[in-house]
PDB file of C-alpha atoms in Angstrom:
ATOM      1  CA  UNK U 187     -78.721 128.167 -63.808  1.00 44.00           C
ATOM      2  CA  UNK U 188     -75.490 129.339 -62.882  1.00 46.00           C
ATOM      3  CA  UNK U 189     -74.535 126.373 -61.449  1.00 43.00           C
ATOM      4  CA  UNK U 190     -75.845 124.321 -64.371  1.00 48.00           C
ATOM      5  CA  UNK U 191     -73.815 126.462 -66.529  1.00 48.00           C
ATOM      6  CA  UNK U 192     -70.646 126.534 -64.783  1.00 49.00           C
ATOM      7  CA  UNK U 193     -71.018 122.464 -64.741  1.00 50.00           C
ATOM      8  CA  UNK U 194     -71.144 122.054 -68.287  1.00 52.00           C
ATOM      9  CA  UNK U 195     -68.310 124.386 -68.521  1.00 45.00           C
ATOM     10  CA  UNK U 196     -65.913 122.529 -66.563  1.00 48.00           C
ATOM     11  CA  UNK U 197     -67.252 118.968 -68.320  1.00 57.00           C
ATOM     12  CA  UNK U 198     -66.736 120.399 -71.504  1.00 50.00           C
ATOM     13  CA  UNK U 199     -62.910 121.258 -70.506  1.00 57.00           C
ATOM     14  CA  UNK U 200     -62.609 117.858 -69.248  1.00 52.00           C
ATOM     15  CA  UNK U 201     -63.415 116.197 -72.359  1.00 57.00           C
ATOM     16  CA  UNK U 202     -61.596 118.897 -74.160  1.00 54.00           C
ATOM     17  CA  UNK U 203     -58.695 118.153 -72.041  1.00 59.00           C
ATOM     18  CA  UNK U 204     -58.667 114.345 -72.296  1.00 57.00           C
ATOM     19  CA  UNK U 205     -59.085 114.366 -76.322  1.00 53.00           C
ATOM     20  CA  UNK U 206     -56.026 116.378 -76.267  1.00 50.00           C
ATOM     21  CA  UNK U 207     -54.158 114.195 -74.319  1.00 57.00           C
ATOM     22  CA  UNK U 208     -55.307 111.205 -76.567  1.00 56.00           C
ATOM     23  CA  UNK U 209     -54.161 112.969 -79.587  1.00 55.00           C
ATOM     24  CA  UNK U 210     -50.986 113.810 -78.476  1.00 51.00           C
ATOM     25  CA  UNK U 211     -50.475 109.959 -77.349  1.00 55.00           C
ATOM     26  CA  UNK U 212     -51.380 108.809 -80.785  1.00 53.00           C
ATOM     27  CA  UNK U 213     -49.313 111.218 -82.245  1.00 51.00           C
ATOM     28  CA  UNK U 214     -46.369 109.595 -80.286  1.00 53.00           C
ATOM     29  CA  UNK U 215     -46.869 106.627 -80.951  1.00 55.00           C
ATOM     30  CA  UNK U 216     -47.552 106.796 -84.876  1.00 54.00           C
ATOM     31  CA  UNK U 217     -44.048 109.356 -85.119  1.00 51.00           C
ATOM     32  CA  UNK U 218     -41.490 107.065 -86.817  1.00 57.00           C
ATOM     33  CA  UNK U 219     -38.546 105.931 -84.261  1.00 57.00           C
ATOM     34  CA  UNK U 220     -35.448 107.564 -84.255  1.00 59.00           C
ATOM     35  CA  UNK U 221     -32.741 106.015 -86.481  1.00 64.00           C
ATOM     36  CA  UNK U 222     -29.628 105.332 -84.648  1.00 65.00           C
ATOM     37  CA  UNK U 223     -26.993 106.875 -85.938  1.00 63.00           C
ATOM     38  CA  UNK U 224     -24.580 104.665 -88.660  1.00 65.00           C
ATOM     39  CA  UNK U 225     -21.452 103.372 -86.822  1.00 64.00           C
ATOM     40  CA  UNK U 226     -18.259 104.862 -88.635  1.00 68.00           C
ATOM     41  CA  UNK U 227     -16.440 101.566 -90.497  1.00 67.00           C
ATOM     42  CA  UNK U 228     -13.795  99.997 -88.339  1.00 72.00           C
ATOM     43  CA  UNK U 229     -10.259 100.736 -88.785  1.00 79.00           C
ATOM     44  CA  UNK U 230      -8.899  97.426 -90.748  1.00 84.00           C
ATOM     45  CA  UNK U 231      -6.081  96.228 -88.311  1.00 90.00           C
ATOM     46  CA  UNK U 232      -3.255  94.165 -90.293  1.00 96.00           C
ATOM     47  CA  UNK U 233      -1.812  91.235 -88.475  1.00 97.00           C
ATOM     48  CA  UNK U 234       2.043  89.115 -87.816  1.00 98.00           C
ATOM     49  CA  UNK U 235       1.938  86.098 -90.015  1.00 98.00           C
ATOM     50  CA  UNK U 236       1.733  84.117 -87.408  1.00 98.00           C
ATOM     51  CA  UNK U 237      -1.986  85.297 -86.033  1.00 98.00           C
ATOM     52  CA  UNK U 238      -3.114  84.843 -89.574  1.00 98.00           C
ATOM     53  CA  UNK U 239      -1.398  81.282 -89.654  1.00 98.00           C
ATOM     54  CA  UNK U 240      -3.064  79.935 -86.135  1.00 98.00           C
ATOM     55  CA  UNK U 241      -6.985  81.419 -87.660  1.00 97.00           C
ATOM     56  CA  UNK U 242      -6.209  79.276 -91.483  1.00 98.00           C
ATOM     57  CA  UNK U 243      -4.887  76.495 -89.316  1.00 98.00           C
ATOM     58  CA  UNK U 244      -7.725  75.673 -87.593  1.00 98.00           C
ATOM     59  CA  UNK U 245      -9.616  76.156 -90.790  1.00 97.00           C
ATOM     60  CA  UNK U 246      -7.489  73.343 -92.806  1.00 98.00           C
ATOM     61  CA  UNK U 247      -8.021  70.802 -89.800  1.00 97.00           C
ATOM     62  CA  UNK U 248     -11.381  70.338 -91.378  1.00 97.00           C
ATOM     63  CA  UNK U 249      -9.715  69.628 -94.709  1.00 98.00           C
ATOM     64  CA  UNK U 250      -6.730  67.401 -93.365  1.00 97.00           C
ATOM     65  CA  UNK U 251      -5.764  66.342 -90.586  1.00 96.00           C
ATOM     66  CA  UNK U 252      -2.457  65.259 -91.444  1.00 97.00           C
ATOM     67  CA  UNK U 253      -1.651  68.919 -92.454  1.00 98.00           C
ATOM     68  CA  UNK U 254       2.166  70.477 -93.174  1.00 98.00           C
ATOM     69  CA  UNK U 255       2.687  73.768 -94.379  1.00 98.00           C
ATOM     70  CA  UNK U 256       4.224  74.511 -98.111  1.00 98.00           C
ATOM     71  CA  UNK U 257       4.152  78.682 -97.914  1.00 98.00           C
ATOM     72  CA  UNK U 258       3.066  81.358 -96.018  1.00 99.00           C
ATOM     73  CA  UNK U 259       3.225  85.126 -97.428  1.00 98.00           C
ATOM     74  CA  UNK U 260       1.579  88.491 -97.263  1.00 98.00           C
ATOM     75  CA  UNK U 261      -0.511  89.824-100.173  1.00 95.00           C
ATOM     76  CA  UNK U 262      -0.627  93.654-100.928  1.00 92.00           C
ATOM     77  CA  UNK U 263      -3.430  95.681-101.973  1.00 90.00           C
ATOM     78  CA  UNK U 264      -3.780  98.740-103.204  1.00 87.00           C
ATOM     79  CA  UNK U 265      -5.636 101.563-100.889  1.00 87.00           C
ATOM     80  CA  UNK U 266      -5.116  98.785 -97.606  1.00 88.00           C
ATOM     81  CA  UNK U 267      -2.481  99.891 -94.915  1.00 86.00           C
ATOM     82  CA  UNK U 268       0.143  97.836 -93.602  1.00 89.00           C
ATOM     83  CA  UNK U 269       2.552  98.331 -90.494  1.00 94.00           C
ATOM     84  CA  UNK U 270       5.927  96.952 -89.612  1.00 96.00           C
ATOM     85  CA  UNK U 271       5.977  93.250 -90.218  1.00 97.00           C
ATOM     86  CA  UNK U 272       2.069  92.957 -90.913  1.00 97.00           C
ATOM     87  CA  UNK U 273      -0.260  92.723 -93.242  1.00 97.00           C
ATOM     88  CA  UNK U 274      -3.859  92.719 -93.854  1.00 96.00           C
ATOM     89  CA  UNK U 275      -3.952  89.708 -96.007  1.00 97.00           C
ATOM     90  CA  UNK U 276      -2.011  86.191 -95.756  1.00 98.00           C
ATOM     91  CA  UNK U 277      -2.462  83.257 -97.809  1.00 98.00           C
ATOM     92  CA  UNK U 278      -1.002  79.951 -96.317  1.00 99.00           C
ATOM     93  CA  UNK U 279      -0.686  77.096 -98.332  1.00 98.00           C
ATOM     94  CA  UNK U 280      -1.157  73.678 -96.367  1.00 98.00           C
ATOM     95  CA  UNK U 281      -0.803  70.620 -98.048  1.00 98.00           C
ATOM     96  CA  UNK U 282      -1.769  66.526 -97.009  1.00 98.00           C
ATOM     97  CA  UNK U 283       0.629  63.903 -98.019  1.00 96.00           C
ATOM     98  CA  UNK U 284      -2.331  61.365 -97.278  1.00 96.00           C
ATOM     99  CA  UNK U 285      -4.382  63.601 -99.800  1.00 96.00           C
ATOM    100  CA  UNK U 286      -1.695  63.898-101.863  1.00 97.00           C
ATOM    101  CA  UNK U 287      -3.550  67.679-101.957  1.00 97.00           C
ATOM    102  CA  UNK U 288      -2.353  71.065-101.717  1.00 98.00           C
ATOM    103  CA  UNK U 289      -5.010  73.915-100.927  1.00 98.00           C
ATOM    104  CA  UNK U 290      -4.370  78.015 -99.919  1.00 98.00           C
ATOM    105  CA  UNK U 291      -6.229  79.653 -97.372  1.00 98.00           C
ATOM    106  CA  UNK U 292      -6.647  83.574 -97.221  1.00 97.00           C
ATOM    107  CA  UNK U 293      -6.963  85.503 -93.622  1.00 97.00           C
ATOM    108  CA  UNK U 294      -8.084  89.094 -94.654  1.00 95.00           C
ATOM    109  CA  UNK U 295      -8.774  91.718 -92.129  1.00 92.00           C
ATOM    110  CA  UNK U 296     -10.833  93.505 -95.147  1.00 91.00           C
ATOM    111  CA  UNK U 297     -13.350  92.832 -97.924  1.00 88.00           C
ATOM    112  CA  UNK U 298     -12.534  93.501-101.158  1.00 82.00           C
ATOM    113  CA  UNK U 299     -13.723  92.319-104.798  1.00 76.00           C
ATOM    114  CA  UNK U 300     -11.618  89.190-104.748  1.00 81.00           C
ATOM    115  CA  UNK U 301     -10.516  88.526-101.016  1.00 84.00           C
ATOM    116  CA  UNK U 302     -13.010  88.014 -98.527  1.00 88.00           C
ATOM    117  CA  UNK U 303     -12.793  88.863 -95.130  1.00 93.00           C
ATOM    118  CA  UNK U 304     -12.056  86.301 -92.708  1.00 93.00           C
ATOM    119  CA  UNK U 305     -10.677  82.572 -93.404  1.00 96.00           C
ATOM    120  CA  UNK U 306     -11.450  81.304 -96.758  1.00 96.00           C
ATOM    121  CA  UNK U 307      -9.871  77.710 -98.115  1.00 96.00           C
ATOM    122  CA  UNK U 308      -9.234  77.600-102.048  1.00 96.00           C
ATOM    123  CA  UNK U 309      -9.748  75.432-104.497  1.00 96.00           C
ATOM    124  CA  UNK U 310      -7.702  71.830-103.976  1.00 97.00           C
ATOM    125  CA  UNK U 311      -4.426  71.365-106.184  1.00 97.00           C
ATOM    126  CA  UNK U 312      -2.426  68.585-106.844  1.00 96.00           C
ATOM    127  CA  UNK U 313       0.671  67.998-104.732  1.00 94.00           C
ATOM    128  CA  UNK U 314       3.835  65.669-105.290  1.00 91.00           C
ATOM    129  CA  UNK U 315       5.896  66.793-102.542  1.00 90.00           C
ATOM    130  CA  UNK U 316       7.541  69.533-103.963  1.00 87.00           C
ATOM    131  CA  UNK U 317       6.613  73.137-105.165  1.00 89.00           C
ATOM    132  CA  UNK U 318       9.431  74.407-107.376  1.00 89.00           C
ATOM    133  CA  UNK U 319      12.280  74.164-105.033  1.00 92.00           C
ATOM    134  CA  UNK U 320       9.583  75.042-101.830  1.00 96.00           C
ATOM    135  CA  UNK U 321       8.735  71.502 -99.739  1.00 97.00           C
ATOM    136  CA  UNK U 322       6.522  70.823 -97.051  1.00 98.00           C
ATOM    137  CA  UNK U 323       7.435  71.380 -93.328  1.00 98.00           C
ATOM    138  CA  UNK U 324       5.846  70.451 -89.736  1.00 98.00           C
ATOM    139  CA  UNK U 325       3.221  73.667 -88.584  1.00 98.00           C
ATOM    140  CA  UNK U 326       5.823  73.184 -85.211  1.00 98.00           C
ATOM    141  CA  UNK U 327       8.995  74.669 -87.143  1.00 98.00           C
ATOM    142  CA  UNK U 328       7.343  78.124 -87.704  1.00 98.00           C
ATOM    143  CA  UNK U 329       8.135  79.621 -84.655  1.00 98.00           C
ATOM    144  CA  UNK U 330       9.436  83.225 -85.408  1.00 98.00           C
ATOM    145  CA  UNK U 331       7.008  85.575 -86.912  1.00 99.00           C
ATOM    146  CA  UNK U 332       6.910  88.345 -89.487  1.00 98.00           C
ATOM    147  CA  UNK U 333       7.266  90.979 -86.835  1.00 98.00           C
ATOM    148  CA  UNK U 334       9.952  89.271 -85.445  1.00 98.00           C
ATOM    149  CA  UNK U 335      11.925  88.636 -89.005  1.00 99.00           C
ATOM    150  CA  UNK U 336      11.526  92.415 -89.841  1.00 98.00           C
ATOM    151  CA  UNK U 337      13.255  93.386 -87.168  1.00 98.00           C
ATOM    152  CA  UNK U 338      15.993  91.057 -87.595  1.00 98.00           C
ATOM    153  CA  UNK U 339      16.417  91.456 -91.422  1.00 98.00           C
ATOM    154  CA  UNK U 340      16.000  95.700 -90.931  1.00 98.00           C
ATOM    155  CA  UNK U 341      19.274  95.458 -88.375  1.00 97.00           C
ATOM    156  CA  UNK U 342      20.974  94.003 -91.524  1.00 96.00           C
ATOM    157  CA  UNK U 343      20.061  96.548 -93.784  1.00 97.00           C
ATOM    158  CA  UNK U 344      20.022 100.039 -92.434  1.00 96.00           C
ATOM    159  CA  UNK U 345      22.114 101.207 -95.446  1.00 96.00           C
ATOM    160  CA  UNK U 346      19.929 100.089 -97.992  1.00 97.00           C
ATOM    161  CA  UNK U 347      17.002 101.520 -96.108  1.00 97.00           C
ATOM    162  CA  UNK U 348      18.662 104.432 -96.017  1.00 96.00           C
ATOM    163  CA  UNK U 349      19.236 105.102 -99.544  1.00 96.00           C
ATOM    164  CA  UNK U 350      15.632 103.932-100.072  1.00 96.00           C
ATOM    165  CA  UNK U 351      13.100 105.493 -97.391  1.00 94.00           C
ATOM    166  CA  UNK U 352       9.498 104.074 -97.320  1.00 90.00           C
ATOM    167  CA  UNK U 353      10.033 101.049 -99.954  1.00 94.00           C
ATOM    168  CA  UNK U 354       7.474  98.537 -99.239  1.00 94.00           C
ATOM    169  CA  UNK U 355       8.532  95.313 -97.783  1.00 97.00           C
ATOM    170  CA  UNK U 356       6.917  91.975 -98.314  1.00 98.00           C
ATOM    171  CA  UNK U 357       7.276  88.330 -96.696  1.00 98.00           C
ATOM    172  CA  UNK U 358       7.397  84.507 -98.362  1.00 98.00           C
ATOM    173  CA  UNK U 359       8.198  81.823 -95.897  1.00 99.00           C
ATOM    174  CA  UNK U 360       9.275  78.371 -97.786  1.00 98.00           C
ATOM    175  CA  UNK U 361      11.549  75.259 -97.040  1.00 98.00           C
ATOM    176  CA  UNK U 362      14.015  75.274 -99.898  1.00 97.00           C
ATOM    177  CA  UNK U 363      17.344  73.397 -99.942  1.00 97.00           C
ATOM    178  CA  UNK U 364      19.479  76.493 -98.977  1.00 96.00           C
ATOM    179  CA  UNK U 365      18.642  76.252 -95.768  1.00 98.00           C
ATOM    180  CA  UNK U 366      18.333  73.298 -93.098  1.00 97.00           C
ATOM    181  CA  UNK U 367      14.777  74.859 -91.501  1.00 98.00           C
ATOM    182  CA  UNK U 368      12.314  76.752 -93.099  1.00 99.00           C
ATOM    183  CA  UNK U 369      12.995  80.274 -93.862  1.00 99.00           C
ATOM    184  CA  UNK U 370      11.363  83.833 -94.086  1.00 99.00           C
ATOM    185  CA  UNK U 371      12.579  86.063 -97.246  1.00 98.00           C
ATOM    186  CA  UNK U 372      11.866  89.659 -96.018  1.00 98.00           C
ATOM    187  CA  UNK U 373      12.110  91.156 -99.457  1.00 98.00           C
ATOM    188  CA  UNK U 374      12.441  95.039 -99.881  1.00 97.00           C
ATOM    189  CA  UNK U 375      10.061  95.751-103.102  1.00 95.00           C
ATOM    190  CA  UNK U 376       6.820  94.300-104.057  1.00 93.00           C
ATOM    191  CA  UNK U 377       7.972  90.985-105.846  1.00 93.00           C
ATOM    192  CA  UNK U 378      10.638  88.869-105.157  1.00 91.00           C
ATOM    193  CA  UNK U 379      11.399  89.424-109.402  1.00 91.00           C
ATOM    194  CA  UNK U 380      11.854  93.029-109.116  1.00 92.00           C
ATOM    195  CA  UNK U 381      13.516  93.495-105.624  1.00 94.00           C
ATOM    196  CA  UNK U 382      17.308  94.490-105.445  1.00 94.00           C
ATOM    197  CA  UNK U 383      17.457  93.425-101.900  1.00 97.00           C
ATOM    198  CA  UNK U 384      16.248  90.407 -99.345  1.00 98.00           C
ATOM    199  CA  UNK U 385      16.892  89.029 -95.954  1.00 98.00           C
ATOM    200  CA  UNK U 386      16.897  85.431 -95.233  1.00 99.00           C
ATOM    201  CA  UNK U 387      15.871  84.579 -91.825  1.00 99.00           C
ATOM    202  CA  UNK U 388      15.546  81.434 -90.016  1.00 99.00           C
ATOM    203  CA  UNK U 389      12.127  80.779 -88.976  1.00 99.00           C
ATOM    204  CA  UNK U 390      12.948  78.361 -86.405  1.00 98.00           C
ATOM    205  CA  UNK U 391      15.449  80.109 -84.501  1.00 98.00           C
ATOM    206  CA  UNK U 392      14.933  83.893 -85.949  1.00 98.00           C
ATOM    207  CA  UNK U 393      18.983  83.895 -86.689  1.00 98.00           C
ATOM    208  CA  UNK U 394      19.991  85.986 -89.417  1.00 98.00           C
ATOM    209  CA  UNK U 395      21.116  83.354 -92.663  1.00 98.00           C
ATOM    210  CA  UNK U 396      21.677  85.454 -95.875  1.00 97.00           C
ATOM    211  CA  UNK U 397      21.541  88.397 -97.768  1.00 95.00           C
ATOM    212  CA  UNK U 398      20.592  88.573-100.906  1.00 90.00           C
ATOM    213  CA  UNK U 399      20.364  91.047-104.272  1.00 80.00           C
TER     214      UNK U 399
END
């Protein structure tokens, strides 16, 4: 009897033992996963002109292949860092004398209401060869780039930047009769309407051309 009793003991552990173990293996598996913890946003990284330029290029060679370039500049927005000669938006115009077309692309390291991140082609415009006083150039003339101008056009103007610490600067980058080769305008101020003071620069050779107020 002893025995008997002692038997039933130890099969009634066993089975007490192994529904335990069941249950806590259920439990497991019905627990909901752990979430993985949200990765922080990445730090938007602005860009030289010219990184922006080679991305929208590549872009527009599905437009036209018989592409030239009308105007490259930065775009500011509010609440979006900048750093020395770069910017976290471009917008290149290209235009296609075959076409007789003109269309904008915008490289943006950041989303935002109206600018999209990435390449993005506007709508098509009209073109008749000239823009104002701006005309079309080869993609192979633009050979010195934003960082490169700013540097350039900032040893011209340490007095000015002197008397006016931490003023924005902005870029345009047009052919325009003044000047044999496309230039960049580094423009101190946030429109080329309001600014007191800009640096011509060649953007073939990087030479210093003009000053202007």
């Amino acid at each position: 009897m002893r025995f008997t009793h002692r038997g039933n003991f130890i099969d009634v552990s066993l089975r007490i033992s192994i529904l335990v173990s069941i249950s806590l293996i259920l439990a497991a598996c019905s627990s909901p996963a752990p979430q993985k913890a949200k990765e922080p946003p990445k730090p938007i990284e602005p860009v030289a002109a010219r990184v922006a330029f080679q991305q929208a290029f590549i872009a527009a060679r599905t437009w036209a292949q018989d592409l030239e370039v009308l105007r490259v500049r930065d775009i500011l927005l509010d609440g979006v860092p900048t750093a020395p000669g770069k910017s976290a938006v471009w917008e290149i115009t290209f235009v296609s004398p075959s076409k007789s077309k003109a269309r904008a692309y915008t490289y943006s390291a950041v989303e935002r209401d109206t600018i999209h991140e990435g390449v993005l082609g506007g709508p098509e415009e009209s073109w008749s060869g000239r823009s104002g006083q701006a005309t079309s150039f080869i993609a192979a003339a633009f050979k010195t780039d934003s960082t490169e101008a700013l540097e350039t056009a900032s040893g011209k103007s340490k007095p000015y930047m002197d008397k006016n610490p931490g003023k924005p600067v902005i870029f345009l980058l047009e052919k325009t009769p003044r000047f044999p080769n496309p230039a960049w305008r580094v423009i101190w101020g946030t429109s080329v309407g309001t600014s007191d003071h800009s640096i011509f620069i060649d953007a073939s050779t990087g030479e210093y051309l003009e000053r202007m107020r």
